[in-house]
PDB file of C-alpha atoms and ligand atoms in Angstrom:
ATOM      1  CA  UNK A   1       0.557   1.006  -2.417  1.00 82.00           C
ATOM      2  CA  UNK A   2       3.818   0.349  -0.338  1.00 90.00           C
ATOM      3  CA  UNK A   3       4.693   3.701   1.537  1.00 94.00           C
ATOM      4  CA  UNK A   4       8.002   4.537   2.839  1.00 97.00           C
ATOM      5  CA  UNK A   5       9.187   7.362   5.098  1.00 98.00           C
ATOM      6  CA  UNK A   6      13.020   8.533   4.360  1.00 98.00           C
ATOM      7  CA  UNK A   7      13.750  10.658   7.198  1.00 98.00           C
ATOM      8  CA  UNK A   8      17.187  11.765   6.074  1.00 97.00           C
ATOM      9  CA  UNK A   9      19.051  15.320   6.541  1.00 96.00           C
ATOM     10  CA  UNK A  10      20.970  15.408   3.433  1.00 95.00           C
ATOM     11  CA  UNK A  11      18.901  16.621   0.391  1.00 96.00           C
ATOM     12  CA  UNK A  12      21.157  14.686  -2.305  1.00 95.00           C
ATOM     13  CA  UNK A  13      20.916  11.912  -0.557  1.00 94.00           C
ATOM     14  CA  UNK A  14      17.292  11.984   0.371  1.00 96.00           C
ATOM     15  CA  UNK A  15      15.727  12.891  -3.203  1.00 97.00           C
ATOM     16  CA  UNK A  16      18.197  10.029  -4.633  1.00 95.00           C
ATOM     17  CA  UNK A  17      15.956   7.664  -2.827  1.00 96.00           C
ATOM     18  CA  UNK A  18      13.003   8.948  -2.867  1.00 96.00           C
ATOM     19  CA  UNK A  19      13.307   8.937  -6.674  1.00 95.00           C
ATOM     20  CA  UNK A  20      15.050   5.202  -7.003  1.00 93.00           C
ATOM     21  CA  UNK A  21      11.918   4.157  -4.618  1.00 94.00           C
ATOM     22  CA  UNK A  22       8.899   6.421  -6.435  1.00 92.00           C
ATOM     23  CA  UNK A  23      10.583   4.622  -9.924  1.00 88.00           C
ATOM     24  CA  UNK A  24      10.553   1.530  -8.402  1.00 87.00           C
ATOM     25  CA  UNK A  25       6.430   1.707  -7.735  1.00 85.00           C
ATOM     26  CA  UNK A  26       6.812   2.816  -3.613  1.00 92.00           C
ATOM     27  CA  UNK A  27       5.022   5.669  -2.283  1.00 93.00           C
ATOM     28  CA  UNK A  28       7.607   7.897  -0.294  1.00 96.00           C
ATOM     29  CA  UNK A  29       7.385  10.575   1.965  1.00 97.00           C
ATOM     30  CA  UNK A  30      10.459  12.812   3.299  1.00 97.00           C
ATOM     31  CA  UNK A  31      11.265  14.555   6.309  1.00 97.00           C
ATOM     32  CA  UNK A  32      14.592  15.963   7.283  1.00 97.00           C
ATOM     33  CA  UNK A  33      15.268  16.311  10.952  1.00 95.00           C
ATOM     34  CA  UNK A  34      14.305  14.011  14.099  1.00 96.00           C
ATOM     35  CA  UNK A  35      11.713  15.755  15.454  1.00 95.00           C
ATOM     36  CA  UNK A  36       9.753  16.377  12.180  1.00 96.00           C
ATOM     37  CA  UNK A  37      10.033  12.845  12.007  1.00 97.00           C
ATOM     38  CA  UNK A  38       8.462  12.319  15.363  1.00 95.00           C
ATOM     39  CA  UNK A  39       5.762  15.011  14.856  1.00 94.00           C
ATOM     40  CA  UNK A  40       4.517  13.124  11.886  1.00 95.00           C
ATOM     41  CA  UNK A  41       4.711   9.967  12.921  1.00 94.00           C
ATOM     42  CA  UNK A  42       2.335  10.675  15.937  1.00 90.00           C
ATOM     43  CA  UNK A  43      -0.045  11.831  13.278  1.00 90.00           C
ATOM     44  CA  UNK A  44       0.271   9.507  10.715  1.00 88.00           C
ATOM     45  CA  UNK A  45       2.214   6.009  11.660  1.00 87.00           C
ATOM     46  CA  UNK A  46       0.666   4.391   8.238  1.00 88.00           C
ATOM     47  CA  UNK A  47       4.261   3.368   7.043  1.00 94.00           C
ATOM     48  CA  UNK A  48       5.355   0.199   5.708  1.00 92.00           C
ATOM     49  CA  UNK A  49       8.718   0.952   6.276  1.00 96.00           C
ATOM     50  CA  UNK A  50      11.329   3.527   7.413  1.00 97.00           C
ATOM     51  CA  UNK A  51      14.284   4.473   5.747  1.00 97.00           C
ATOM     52  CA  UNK A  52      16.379   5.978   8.975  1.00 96.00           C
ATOM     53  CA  UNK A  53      19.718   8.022   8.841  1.00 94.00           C
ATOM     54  CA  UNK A  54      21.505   8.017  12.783  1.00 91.00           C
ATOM     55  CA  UNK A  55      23.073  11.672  12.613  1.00 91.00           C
ATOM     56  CA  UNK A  56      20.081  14.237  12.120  1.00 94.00           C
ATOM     57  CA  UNK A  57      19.198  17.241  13.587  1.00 95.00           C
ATOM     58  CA  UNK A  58      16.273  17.154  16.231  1.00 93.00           C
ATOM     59  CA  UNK A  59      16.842  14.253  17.484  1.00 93.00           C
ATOM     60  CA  UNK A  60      18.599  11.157  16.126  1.00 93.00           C
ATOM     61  CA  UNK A  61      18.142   7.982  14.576  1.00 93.00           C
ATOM     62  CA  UNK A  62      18.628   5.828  17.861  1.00 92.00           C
ATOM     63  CA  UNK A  63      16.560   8.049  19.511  1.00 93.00           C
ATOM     64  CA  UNK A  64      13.850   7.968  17.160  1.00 94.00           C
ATOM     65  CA  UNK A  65      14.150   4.634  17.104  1.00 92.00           C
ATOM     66  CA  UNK A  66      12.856   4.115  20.828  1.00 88.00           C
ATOM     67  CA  UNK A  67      10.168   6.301  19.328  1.00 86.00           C
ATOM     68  CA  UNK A  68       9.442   4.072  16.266  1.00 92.00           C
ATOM     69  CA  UNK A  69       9.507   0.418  17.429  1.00 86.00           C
ATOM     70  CA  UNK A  70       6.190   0.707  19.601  1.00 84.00           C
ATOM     71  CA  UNK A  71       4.753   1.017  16.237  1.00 87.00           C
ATOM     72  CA  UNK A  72       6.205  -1.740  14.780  1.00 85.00           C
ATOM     73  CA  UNK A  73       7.091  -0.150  11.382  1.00 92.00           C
ATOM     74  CA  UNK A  74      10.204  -1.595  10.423  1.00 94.00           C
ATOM     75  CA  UNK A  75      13.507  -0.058  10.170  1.00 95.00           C
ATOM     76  CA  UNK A  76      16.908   0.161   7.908  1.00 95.00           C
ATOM     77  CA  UNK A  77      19.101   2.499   9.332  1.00 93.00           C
ATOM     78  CA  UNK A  78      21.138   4.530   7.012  1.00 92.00           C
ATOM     79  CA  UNK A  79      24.577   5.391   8.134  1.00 86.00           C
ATOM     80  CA  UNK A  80      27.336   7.312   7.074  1.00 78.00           C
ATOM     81  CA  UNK A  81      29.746   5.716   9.345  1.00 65.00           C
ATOM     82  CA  UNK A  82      31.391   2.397   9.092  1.00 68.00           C
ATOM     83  CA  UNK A  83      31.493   2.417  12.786  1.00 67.00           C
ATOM     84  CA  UNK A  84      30.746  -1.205  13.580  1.00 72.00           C
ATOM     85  CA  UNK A  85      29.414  -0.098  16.940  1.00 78.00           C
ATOM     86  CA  UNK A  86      26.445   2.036  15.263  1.00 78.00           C
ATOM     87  CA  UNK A  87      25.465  -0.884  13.105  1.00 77.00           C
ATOM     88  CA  UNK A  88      25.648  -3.381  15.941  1.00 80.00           C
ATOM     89  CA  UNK A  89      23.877  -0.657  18.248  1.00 82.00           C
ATOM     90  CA  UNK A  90      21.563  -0.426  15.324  1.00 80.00           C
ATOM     91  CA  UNK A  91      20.250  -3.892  14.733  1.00 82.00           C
ATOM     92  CA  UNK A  92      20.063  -4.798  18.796  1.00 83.00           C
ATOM     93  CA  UNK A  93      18.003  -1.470  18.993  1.00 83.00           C
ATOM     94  CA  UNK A  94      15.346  -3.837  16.441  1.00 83.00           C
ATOM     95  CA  UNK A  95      16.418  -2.275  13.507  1.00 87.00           C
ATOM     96  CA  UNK A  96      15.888  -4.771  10.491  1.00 88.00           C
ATOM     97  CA  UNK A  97      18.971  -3.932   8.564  1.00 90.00           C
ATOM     98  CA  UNK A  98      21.247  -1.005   8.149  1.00 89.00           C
ATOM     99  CA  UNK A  99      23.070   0.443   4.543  1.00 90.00           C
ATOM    100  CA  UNK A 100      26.396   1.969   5.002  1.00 89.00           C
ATOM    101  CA  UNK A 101      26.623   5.588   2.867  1.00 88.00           C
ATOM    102  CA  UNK A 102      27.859   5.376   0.367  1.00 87.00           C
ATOM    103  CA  UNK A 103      25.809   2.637  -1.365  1.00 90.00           C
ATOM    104  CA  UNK A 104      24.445   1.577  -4.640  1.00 89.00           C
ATOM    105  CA  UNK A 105      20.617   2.317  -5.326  1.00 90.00           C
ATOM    106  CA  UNK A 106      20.473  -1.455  -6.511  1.00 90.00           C
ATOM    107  CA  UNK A 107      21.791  -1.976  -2.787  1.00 91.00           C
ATOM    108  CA  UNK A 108      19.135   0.063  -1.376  1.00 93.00           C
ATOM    109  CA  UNK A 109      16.146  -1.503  -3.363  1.00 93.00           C
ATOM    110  CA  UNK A 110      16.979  -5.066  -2.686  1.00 92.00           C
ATOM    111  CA  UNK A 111      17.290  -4.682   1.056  1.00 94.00           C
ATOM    112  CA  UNK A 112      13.936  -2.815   0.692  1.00 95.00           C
ATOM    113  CA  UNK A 113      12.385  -5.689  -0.887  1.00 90.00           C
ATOM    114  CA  UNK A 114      13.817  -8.227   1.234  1.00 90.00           C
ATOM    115  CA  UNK A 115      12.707  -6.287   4.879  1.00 92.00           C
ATOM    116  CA  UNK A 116       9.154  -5.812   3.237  1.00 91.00           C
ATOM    117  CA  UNK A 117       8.948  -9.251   1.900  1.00 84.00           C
ATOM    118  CA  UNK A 118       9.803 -10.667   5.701  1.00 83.00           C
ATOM    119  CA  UNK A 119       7.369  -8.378   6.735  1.00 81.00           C
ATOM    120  CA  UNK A 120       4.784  -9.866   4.129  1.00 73.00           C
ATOM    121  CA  UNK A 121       4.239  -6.444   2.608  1.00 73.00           C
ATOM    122  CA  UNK A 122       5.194  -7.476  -1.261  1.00 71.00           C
ATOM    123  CA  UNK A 123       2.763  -9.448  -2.574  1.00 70.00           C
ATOM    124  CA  UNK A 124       3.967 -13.101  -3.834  1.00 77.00           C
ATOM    125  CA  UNK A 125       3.810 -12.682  -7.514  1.00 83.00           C
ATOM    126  CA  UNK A 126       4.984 -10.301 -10.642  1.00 86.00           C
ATOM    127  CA  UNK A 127       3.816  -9.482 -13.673  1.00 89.00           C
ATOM    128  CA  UNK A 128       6.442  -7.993 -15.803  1.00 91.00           C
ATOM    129  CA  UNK A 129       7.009  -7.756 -19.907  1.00 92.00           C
ATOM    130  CA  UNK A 130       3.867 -10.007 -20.221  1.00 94.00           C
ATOM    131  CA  UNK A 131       4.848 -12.562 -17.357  1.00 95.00           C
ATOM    132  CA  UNK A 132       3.907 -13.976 -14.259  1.00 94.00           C
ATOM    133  CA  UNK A 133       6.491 -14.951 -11.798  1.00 93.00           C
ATOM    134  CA  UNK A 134       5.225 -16.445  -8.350  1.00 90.00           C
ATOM    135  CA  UNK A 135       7.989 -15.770  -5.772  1.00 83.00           C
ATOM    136  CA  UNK A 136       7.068 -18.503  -3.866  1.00 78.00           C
ATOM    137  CA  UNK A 137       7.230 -21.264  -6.482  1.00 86.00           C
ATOM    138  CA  UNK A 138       9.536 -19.806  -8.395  1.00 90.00           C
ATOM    139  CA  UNK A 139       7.793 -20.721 -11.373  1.00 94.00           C
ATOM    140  CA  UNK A 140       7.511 -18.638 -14.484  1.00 97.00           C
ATOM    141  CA  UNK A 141       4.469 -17.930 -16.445  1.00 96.00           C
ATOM    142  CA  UNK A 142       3.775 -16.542 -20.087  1.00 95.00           C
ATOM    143  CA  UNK A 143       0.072 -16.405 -21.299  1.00 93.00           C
ATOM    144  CA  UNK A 144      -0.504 -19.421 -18.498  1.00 92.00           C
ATOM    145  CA  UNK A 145       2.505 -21.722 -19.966  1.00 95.00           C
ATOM    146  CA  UNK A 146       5.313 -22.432 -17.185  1.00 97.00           C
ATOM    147  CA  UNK A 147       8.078 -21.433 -18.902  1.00 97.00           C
ATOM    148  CA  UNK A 148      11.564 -23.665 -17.422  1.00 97.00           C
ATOM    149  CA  UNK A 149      14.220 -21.688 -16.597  1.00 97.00           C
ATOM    150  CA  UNK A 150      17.912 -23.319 -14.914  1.00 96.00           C
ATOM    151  CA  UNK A 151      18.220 -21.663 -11.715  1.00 94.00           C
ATOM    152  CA  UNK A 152      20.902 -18.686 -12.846  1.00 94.00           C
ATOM    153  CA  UNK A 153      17.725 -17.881 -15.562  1.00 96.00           C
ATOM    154  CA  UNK A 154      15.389 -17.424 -13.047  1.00 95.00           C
ATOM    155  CA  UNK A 155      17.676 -15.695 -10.491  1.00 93.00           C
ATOM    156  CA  UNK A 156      18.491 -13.167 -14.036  1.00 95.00           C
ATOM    157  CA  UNK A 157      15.072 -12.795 -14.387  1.00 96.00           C
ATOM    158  CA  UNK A 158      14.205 -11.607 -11.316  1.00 92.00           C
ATOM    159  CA  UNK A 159      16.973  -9.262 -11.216  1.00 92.00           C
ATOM    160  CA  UNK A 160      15.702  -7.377 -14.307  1.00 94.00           C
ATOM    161  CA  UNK A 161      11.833  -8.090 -13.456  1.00 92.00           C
ATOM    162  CA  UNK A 162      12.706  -5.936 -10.067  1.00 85.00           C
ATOM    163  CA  UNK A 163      14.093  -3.394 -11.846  1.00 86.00           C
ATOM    164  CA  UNK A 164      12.339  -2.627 -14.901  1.00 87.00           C
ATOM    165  CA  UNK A 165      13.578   0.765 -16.545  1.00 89.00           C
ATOM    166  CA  UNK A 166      16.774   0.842 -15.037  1.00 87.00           C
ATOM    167  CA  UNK A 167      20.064   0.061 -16.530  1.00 91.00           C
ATOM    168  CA  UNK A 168      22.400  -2.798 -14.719  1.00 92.00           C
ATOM    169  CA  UNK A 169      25.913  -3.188 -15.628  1.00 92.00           C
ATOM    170  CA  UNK A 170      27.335  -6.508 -16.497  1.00 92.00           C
ATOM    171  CA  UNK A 171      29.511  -6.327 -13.520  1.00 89.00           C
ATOM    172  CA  UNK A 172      26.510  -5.641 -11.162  1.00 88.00           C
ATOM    173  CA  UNK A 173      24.521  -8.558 -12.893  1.00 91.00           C
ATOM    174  CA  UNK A 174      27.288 -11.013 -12.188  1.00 90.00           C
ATOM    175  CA  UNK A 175      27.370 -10.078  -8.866  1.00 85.00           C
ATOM    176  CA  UNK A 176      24.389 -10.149  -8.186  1.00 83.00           C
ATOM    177  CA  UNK A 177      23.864 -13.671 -10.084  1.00 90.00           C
ATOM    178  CA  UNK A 178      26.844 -15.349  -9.485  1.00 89.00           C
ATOM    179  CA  UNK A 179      28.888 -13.641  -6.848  1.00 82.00           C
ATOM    180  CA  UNK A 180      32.595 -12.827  -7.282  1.00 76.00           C
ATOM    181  CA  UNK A 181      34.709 -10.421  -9.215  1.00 77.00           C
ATOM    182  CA  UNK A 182      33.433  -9.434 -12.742  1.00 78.00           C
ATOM    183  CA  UNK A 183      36.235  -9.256 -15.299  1.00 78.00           C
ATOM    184  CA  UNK A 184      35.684  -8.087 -18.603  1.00 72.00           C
ATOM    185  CA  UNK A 185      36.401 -11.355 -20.242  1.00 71.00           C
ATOM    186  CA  UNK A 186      33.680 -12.884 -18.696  1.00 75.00           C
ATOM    187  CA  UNK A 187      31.044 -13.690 -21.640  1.00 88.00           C
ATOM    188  CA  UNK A 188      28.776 -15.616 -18.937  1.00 90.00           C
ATOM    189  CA  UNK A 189      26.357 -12.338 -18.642  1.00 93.00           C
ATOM    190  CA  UNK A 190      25.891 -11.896 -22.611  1.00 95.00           C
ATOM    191  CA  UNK A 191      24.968 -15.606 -23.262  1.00 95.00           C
ATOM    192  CA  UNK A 192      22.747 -15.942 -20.468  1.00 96.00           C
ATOM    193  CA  UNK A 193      21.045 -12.974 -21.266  1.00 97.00           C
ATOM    194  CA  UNK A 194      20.722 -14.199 -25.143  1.00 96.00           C
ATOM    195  CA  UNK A 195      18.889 -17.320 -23.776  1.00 97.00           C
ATOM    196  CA  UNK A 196      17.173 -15.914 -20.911  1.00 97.00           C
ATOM    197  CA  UNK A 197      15.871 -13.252 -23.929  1.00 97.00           C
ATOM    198  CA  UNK A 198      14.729 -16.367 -26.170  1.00 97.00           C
ATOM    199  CA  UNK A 199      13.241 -18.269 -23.491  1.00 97.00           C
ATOM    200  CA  UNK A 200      11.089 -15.743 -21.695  1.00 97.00           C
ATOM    201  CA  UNK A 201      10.057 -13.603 -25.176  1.00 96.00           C
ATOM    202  CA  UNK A 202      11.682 -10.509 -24.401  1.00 97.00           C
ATOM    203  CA  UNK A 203      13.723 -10.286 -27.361  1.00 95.00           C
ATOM    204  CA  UNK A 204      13.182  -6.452 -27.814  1.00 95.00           C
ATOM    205  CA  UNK A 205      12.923  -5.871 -24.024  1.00 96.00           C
ATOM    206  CA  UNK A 206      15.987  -6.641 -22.610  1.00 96.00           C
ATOM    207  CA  UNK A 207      17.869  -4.187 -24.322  1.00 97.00           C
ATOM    208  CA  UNK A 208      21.864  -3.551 -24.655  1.00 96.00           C
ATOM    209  CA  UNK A 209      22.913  -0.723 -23.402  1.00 95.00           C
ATOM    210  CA  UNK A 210      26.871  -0.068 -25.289  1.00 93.00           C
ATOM    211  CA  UNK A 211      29.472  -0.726 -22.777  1.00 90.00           C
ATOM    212  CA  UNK A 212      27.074  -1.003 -19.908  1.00 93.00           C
ATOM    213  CA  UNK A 213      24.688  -3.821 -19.836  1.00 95.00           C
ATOM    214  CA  UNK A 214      21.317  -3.906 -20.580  1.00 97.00           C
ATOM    215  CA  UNK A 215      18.435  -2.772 -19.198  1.00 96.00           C
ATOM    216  CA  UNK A 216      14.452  -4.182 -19.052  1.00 96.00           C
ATOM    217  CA  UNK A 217      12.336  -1.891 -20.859  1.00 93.00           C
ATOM    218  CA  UNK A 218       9.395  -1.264 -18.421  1.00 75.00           C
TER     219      UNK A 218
HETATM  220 CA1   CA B 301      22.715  12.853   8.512  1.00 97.76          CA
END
């Protein structure tokens, strides 16, 4: 299992993400000021990845940081300021990316994902809603018959096959999937959905949630 220490002062924000990660499968562990941070790295540096605020009590995220990159866990830094000096400080101290507060859980998961996939920690394939998706390939897989998908399907897919249980709104899903502004006339979500649905089998899994979205029963 994928463990992740949040080391993060402010209690909102900190059980947010620990529950977004512990419902998304990782393994998380909290600690609230620098130097708690410090004391239990030293006796247990077994982390996949660190989830790092800058302004903590103790000591802070750049100093920690020093701290950290001996043991080459990597690092997203999680910052309340949009000073473009701390992110730029940030990412030349080795950190691997850096999430401005305040941002969307969806935000926070796929930079996750992406920094442990560089890292080689996620393994290559996913089994979701009876399929098998290899990352790699990109090929699709139900009951050992590829399944062909246009490259918006697959993209869709994924989206909902990395966040089973949790409800996306339209306007996130086009984002996500085709970039640009979302406006409400936009039926591209809905009939891709309908046929991604068909295609895949997941007819009574990708549910619609009333003026939301829909969401991928897990
Ligand atoms: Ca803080």
């Amino acid at each position: 299992m994928i463990r992740i220490l949040i080391v993060e002062d402010e209690r909102a924000i900190s059980d947010l993400i620990r529950m977004s990660l512990t419902r998304a499968g990782y393994q998380c562990r909290c600690v609230y000021d620098g130097l708690a941070a410090a004391d239990l790295l030293e006796a247990d540096a077994a982390f996949d990845l660190i989830l790092l605020d800058i302004m903590l009590p103790g000591a802070d995220g750049f100093e920690l940081m020093e701290y950290i990159r001996p043991l080459g866990i990597p690092v997203i830094f999680l910052t309340a300021k949009n000073a473009v000096s701390d992110r730029v400080k940030g990412l030349r101290m080795g950190a691997e990316d850096y999430l401005v507060k305040p941002f969307e859980i969806i935000e926070l998961l796929a930079r996750v994902e992406v920094v442990l996939r560089r890292y080689q920690k996620l393994a290559s394939t996913l089994d979701v809603g009876g399929l098998h998706i290899d990352l790699r390939s990109m090929q699709v897989f139900r009951d050992g018959q590829e399944i062909s998908l246009t490259p918006k399907e697959y993209e869709l897919l994924l989206l909902f096959a990395q966040n089973p249980g949790i409800a996306l709104y339209r306007e996130t899903i086009y984002q996500r999937v085709w970039g640009g502004e979302y406006t409400s006339t936009t039926r591209t979500v809905d009939l891709h959905v309908q046929r991604l649905r068909r295609k895949v089998g997941w007819e009574r899994r990708l549910v619609a949630i009333p003026k939301v979205g829909y969401r991928l029963e897990a």
